[in-house]
Coordinates of C-alpha atoms in Angstrom, one line a residue:
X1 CA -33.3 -100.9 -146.2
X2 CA -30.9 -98.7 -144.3
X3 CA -32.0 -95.0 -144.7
X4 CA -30.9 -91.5 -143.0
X5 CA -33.1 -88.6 -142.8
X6 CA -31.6 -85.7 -142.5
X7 CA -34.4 -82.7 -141.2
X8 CA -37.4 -83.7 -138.1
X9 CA -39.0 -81.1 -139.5
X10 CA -42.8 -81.8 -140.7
X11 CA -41.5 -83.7 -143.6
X12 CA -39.1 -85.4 -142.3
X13 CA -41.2 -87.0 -139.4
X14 CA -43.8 -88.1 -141.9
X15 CA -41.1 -90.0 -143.9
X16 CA -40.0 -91.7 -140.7
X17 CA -43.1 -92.4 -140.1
X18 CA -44.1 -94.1 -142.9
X19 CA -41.1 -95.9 -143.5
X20 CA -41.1 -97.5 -139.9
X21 CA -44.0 -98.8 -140.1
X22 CA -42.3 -101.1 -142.9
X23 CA -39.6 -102.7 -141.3
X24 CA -36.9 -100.4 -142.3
X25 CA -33.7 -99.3 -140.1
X26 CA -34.3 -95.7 -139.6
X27 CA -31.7 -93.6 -138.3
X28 CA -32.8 -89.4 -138.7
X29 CA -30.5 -86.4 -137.9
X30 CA -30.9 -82.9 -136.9
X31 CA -29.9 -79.8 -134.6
X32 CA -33.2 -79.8 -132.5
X33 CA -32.7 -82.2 -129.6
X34 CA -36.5 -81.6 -128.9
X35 CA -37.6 -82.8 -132.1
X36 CA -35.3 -85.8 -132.3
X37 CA -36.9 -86.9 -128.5
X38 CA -40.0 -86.2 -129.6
X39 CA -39.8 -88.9 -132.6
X40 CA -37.6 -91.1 -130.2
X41 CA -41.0 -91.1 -127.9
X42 CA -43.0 -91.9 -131.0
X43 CA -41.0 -94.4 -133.6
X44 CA -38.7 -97.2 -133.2
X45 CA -35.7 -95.7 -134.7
X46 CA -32.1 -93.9 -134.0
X47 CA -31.3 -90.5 -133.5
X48 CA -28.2 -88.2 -134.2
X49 CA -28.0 -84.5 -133.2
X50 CA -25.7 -82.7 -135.7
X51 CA -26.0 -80.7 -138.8
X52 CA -27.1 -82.7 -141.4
X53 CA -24.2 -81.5 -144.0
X54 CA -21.2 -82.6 -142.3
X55 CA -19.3 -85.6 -142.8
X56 CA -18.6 -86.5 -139.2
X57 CA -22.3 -86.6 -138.3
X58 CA -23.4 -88.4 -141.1
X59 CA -20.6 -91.2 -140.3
X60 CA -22.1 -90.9 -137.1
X61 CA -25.3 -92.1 -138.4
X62 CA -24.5 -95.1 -140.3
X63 CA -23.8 -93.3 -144.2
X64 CA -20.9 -95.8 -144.6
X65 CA -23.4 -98.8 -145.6
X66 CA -26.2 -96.8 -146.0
X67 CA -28.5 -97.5 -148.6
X68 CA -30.2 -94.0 -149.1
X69 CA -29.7 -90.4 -147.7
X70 CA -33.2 -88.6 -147.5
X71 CA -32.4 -84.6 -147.0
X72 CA -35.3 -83.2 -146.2
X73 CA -34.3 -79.9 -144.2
X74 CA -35.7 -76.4 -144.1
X75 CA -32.5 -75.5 -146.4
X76 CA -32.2 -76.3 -150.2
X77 CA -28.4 -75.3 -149.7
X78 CA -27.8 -78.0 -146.7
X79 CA -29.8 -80.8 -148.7
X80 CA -27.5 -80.7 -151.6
X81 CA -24.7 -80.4 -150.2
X82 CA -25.5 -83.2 -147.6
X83 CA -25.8 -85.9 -150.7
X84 CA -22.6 -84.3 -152.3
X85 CA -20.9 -85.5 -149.5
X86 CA -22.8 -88.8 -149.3
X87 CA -21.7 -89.3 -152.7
X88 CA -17.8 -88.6 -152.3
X89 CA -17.0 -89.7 -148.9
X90 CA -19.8 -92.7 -148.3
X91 CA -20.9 -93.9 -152.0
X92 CA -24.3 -93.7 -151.0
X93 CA -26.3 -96.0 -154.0
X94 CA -29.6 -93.1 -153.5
X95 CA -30.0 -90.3 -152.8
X96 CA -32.9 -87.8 -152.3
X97 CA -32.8 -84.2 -151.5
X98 CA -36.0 -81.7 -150.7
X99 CA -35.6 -78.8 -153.4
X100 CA -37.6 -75.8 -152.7
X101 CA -36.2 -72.7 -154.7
X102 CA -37.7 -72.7 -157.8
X103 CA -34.5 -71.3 -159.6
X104 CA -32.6 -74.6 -159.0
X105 CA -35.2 -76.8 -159.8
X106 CA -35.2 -74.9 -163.2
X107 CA -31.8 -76.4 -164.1
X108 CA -32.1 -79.9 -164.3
X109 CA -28.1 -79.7 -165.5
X110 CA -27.8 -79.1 -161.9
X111 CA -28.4 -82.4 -160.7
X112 CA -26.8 -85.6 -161.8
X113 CA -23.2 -87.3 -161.1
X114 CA -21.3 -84.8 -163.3
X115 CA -22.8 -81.7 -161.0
X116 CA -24.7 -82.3 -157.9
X117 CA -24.9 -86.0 -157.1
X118 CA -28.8 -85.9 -156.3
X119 CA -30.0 -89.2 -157.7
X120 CA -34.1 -87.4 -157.0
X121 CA -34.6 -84.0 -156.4
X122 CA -38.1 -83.6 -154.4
X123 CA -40.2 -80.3 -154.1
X124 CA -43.0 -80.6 -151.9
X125 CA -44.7 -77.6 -152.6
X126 CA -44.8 -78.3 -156.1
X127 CA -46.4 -81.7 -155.6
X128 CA -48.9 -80.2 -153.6
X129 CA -49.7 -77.5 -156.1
X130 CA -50.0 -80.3 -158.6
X131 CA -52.4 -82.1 -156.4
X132 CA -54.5 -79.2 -155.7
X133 CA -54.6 -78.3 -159.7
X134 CA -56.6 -81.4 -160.2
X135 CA -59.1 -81.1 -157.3
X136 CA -59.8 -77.5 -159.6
X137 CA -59.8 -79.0 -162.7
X138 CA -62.1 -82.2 -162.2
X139 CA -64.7 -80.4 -159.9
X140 CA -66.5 -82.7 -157.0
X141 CA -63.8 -85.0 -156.7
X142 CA -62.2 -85.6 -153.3
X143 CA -58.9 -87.1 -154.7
X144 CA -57.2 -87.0 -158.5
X145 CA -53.9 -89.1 -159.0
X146 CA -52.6 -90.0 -162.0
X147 CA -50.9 -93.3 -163.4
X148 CA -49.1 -94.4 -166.7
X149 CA -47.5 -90.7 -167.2
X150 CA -51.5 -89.4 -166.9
X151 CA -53.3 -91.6 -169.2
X152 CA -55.3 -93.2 -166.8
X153 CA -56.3 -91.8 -163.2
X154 CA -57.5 -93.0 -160.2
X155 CA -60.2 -91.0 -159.0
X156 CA -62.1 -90.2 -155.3
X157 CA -65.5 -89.1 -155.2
X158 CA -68.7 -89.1 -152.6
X159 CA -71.8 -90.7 -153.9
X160 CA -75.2 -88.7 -153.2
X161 CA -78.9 -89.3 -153.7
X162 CA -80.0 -88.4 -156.7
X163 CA -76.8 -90.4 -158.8
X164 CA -78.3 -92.9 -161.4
X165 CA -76.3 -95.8 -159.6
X166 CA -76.7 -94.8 -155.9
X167 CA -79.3 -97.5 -154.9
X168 CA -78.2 -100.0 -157.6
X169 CA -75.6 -102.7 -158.6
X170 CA -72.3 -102.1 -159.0
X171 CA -72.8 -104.1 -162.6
X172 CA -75.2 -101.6 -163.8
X173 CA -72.2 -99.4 -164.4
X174 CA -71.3 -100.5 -167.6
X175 CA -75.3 -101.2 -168.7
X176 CA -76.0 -97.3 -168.4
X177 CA -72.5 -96.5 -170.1
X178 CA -71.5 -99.4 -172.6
X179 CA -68.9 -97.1 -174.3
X180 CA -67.0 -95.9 -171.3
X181 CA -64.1 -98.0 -169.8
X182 CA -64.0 -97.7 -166.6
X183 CA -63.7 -100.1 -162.9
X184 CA -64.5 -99.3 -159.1
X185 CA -61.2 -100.2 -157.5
X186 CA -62.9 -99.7 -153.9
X187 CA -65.8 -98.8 -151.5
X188 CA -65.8 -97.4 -148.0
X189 CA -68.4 -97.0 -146.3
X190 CA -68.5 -95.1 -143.0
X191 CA -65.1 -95.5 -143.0
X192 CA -65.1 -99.1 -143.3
X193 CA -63.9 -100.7 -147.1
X194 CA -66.0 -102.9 -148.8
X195 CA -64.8 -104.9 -151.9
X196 CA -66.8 -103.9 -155.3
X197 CA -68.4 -107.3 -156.8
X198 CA -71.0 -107.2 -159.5
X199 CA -73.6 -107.7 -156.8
X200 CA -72.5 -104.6 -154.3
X201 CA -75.4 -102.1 -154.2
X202 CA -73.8 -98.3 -153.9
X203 CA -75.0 -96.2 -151.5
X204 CA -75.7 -92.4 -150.4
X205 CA -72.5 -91.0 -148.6
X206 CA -69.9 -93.7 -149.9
X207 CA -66.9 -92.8 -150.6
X208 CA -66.0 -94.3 -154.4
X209 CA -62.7 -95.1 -155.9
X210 CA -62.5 -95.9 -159.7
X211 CA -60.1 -95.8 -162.6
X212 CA -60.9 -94.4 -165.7
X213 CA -59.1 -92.5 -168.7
X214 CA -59.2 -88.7 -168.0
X215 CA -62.0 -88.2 -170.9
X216 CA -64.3 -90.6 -169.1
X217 CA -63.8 -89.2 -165.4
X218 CA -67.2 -86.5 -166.0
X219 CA -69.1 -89.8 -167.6
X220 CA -68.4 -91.7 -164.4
X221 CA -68.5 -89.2 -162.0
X222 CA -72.1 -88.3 -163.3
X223 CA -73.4 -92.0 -162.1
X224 CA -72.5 -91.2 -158.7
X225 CA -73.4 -87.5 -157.8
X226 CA -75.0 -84.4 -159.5
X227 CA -72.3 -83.2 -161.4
X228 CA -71.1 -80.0 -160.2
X229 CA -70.4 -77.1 -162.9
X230 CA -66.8 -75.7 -164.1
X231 CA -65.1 -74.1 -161.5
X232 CA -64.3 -70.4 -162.4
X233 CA -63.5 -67.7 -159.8
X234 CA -61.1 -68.4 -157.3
X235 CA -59.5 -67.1 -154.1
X236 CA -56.3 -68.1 -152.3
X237 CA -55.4 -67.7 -148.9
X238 CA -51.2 -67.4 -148.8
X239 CA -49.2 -65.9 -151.1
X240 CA -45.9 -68.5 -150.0
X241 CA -44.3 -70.7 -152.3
X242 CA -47.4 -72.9 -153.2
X243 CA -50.1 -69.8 -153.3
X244 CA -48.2 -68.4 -156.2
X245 CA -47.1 -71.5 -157.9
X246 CA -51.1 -72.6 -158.0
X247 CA -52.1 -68.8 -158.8
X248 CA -49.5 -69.1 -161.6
X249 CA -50.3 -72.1 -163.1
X250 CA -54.5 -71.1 -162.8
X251 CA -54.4 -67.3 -163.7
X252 CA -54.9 -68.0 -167.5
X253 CA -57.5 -70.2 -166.9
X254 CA -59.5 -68.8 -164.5
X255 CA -60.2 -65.7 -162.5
X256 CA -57.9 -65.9 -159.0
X257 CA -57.2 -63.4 -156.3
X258 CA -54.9 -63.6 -153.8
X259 CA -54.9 -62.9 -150.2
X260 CA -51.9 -62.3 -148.3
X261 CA -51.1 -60.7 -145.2
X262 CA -47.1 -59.3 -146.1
X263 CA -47.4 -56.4 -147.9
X264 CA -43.5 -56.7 -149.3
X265 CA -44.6 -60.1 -150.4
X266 CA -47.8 -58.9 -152.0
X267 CA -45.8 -56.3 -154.5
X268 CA -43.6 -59.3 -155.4
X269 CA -46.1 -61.4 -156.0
X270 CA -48.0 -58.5 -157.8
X271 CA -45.2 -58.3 -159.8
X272 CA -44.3 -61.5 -160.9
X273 CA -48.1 -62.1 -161.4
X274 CA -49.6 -61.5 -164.8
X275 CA -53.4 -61.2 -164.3
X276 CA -53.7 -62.3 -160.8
X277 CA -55.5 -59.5 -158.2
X278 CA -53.2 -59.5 -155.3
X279 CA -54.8 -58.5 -152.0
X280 CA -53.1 -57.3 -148.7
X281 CA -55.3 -58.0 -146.0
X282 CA -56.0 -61.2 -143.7
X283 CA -58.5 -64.5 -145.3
X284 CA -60.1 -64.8 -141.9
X285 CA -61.4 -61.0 -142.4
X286 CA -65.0 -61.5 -142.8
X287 CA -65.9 -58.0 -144.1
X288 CA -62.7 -58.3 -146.8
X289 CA -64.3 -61.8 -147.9
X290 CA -67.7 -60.1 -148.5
X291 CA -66.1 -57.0 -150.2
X292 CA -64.6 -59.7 -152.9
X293 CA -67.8 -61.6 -153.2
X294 CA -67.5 -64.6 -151.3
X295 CA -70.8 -66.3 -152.4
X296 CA -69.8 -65.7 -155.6
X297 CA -66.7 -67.8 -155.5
X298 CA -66.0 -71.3 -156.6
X299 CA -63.4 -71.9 -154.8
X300 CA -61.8 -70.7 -151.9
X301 CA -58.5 -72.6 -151.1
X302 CA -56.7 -72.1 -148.0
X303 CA -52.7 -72.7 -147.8
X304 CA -50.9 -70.4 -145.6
X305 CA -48.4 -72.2 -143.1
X306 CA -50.7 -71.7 -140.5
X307 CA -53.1 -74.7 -139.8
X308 CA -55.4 -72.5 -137.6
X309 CA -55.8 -70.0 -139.8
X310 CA -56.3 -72.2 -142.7
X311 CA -59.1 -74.2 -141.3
X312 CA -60.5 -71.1 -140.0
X313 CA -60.5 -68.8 -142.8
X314 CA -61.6 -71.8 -144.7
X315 CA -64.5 -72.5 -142.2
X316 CA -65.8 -68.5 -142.4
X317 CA -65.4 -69.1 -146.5
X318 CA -67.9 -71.5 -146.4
X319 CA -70.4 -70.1 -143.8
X320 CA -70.0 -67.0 -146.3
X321 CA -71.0 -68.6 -149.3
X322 CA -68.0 -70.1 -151.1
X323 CA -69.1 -73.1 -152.9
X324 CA -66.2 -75.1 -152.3
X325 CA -63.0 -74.4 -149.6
X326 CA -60.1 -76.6 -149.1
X327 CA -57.8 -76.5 -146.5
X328 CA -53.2 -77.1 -146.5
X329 CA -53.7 -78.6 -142.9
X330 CA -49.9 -80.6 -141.4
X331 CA -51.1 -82.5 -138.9
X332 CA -52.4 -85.8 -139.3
X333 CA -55.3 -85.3 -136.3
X334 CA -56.3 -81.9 -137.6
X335 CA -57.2 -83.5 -140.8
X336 CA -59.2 -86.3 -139.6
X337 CA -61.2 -83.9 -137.2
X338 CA -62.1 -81.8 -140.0
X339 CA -62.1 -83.4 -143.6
X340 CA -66.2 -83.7 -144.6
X341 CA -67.3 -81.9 -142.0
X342 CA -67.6 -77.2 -142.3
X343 CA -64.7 -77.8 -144.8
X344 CA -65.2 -80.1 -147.9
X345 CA -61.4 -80.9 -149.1
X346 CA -58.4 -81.2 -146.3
X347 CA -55.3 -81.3 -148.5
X348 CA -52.4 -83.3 -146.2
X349 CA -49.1 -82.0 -147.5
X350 CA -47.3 -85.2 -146.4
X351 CA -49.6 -87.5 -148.2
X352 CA -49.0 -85.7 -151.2
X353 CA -45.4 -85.5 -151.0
X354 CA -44.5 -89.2 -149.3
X355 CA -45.4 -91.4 -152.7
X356 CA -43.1 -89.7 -154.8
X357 CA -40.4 -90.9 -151.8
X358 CA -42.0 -94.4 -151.0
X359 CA -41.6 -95.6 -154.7
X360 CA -37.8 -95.5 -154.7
X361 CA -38.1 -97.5 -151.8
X362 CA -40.3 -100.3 -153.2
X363 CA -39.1 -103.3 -154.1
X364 CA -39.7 -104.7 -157.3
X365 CA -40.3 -102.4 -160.4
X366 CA -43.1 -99.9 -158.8
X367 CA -42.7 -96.8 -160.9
X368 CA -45.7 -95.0 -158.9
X369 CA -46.8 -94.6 -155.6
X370 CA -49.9 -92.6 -154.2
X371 CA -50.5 -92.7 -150.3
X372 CA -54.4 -92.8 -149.6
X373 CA -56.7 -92.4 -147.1
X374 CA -54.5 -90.9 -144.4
X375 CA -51.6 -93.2 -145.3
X376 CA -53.5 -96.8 -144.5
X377 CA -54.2 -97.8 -148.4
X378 CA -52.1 -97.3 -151.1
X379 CA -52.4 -97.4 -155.0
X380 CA -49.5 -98.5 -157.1
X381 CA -48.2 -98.7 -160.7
X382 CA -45.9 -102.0 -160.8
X383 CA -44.0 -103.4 -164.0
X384 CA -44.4 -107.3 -165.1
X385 CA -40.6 -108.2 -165.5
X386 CA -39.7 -112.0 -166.4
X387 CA -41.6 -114.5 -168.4
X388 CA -44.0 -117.3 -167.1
X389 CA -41.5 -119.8 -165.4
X390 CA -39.7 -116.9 -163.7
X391 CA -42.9 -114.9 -162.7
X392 CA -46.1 -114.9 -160.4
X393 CA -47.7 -112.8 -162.9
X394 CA -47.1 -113.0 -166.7
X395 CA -49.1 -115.3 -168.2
X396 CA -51.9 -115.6 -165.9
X397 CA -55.7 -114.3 -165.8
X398 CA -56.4 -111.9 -163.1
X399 CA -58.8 -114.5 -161.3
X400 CA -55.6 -117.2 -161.1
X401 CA -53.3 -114.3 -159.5
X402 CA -53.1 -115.2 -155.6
X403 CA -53.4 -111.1 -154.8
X404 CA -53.5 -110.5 -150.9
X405 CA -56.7 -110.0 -148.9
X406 CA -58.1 -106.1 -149.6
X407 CA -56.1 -106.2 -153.0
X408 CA -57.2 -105.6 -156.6
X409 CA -56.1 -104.7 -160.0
X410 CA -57.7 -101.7 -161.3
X411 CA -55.9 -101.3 -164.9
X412 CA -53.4 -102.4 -167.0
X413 CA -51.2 -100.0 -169.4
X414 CA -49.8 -102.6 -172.5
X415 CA -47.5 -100.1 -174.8
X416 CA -50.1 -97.1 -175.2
X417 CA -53.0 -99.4 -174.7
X418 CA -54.9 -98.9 -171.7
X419 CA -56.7 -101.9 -170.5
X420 CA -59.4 -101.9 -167.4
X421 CA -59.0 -105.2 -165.3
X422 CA -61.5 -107.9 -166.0
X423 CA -61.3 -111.9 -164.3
X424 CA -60.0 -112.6 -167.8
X425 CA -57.5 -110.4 -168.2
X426 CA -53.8 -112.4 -169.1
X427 CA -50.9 -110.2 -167.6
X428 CA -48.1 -109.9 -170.5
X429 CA -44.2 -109.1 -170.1
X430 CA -43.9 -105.4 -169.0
X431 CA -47.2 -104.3 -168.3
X432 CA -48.2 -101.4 -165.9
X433 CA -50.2 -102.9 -163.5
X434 CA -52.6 -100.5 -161.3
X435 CA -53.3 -102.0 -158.2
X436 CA -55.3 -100.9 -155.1
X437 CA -54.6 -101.9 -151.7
X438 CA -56.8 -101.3 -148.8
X439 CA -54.0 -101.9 -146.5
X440 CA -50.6 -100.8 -146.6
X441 CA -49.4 -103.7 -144.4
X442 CA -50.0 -105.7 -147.6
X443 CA -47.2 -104.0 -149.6
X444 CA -44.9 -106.7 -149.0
X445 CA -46.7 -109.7 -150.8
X446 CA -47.6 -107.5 -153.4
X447 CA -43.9 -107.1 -153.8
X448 CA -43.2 -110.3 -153.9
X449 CA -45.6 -111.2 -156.6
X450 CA -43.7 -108.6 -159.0
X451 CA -39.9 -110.0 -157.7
X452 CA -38.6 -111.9 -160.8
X453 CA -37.8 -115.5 -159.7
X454 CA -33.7 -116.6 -160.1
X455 CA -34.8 -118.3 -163.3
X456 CA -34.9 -115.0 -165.4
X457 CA -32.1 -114.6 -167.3

């Protein structure tokens, strides 16, 4: 595909990245000449200085046979704008614009053909808050990503001594919990991925992904790990856009302060806050942290836009007592340096954001896409279109399905029946198929094996 990106922001550059590394013709734009050398150095793709809006730049960078328009800048006003002009001057076929102002993203009448031509309107920040809501409401997992409009999740969690199946096989599962439908999609182990088989003994310190329905995630969760108790007191570090959106959408729930170091901000967030305790002061404060009972918190979630002072404040949380402290951290090598080590969840804002891009981008019907383990494995929801002469799929078992190496099918969602993936299974005409892929490079034959063949009709 051809595809501009307008912003080389943090964003931006994460896009790119990920969408190089697949073969597609890349061309971003932006005013910093610095950035744009910078991704020059780094990617195989074009750059265009200019402002992202205007139509001479955006004929500059290829928007008259462009197949997308990605606006991803700083500015909500320049993003729309940007794909109205796509639209009216290049017919751009999709386009995607970053929306951060809550007020227009409270208008969905705002965006469509008849208004502003923005095929997807994307908001980061409330991805992430989304994300983050799930860590807090299924406690001890590493990752929570949901499938089939949330009937069936794909879940992240460490093993640890003491689990009933730590030490035994992987088939002993369904032995201690006959009733409960659920499938281990993968297995790393020091960082290496092992594929689950009946046979493959679980051990300490592995890192466990499985699919279940959201009723049985506790049931499963408990084989694995002590199960840690309901989270209830919380404290936030950042009162920005996703500080308040997560102490919004928690506050009723559970008991959350907020601490934030603008004291104009705090009053509006004060304000706009019903029974949120708003707190001017810095999260790297140690005495401030004690005052509000530290080791008495649940847990402590850092998300300024600071990286350094998120893993720090984070770090002092936890050497203070918090139970558990997560950490917004941008850059890619700040989150591999610290993710399981002083701080127990790093939450990367890009790999939050980039599967709600990547699946427009997909070929073949994939309706989801979640980006895991630092962007090298994915997890996808793909439709069965065609029938058996025109597809690789319908018709056949799971164990007849030529999947690619590091590939497996986790569940399948028939009408508003959810099915966990046996050898037996038969795929039928449009079923949601949940697959796991333990490399991304794989995304390709996987696409292939949902393309209908020229026989469908």
């Amino acid at each position: 595909m051809k595809i501009i990106i307008l912003g080389a922001g943090q964003v931006g550059t994460s896009v790119a990245a990920n969408l190089v590394s697949e073969a597609n013709d890349i061309t971003v734009v932006d005013h910093n000449p610095d950035l744009l050398r910078e991704l020059q150095d780094r990617f195989d793709l074009r750059t265009i200085l200019g402002h992202g809006a205007h139509p001479d730049v955006l004929r500059r960078a290829g928007a008259e046979d462009a197949d997308m328009i990605i606006a991803v800048t700083n500015s909500d006003e320049t993003n729309m704008v940007a794909c109205q002009v796509a639209y009216t001057l290049f017919h751009t076929p999709t386009k995607i614009a970053r929306v951060r102002a809550q007020s227009f993203l409270d208008q969905p009448k705002l965006f469509g053909t008849d208004a502003l031509p923005i095929d997807f309107p994307i908001s980061p920040e409330a991805l992430v808050t989304e994300y983050i809501l799930r860590l807090v409401e299924n406690p001890g997992t590493l990752q929570v990503l949901d499938f089939a409009g949330g009937r069936i999740r794909l879940v992240a969690v460490r093993a640890y001594y003491g689990g009933p199946l730590v030490g035994h096989e992987l088939r002993t599962l369904h032995e201690h919990m006959p009733r409960v439908e659920a499938r281990v999609a993968a297995i790393y182990r020091q960082d290496r991925a092992i594929e689950p088989q009946g046979d493959t003994v679980i051990e300490a310190d592995d890192e466990i992904f499985f699919v279940a329905a959201p009723k049985h995630i506790r049931s499963v969760m408990s084989e694995l790990r002590r199960l840690d108790r309901p989270y209830k007191r919380l404290i936030i570090a950042g009162g920005g856009n996703i500080g308040t959106r997560l102490a919004e959408a928690l506050e009723l729930n559970y008991r959350v302060k907020i601490i934030e170091r603008d004291l104009k901000r705090c009053k509006r967030i004060a304000e706009n806050l019903e029974k949120t305790i708003v707190l001017h002061g810095d999260a790297a404060d140690r005495d401030l942290l004690l005052e509000e009972n530290i080791e008495n918190t649940d847990v402590f979630c850092a998300v300024t836009d600071d990286d350094e002072a998120n893993i720090l404040s984070a770090m002092l949380a936890k050497r203070l007592g918090a139970r558990k402290v997560m950490a917004l951290i941008n850059r890619p090598s700040y989150v591999e340096l610290v993710q399981s080590g002083a701080i127990d969840i790093a939450i990367s804002p890009q790999q939050a954001t980039i599967g709600s891009l990547l699946k427009h981008i997909r070929r073949g019907d994939v309706v989801v896409v979640h980006s895991l383990r630092r962007g090298a494995a994915e997890a996808i929801e793909a439709i069965a279109h065609g029938d058996e002469s025109s597809s690789k799929v319908i018709g056949r078992s799971i164990e007849n399905i030529r999947l690619p190496r590091g590939t497996s099918i986790g569940a399948i969602v028939r009408g508003d029946e959810v099915l966990m993936a046996h050898h037996d299974t038969v795929i039928a005409a449009e079923d949601h198929v949940i697959l796991f892929l333990q490399d991304k490079a794989r995304i390709p034959e996987v696409e292939r094996l949902f393309q209908v063949g020229v026989t469908f009709l």
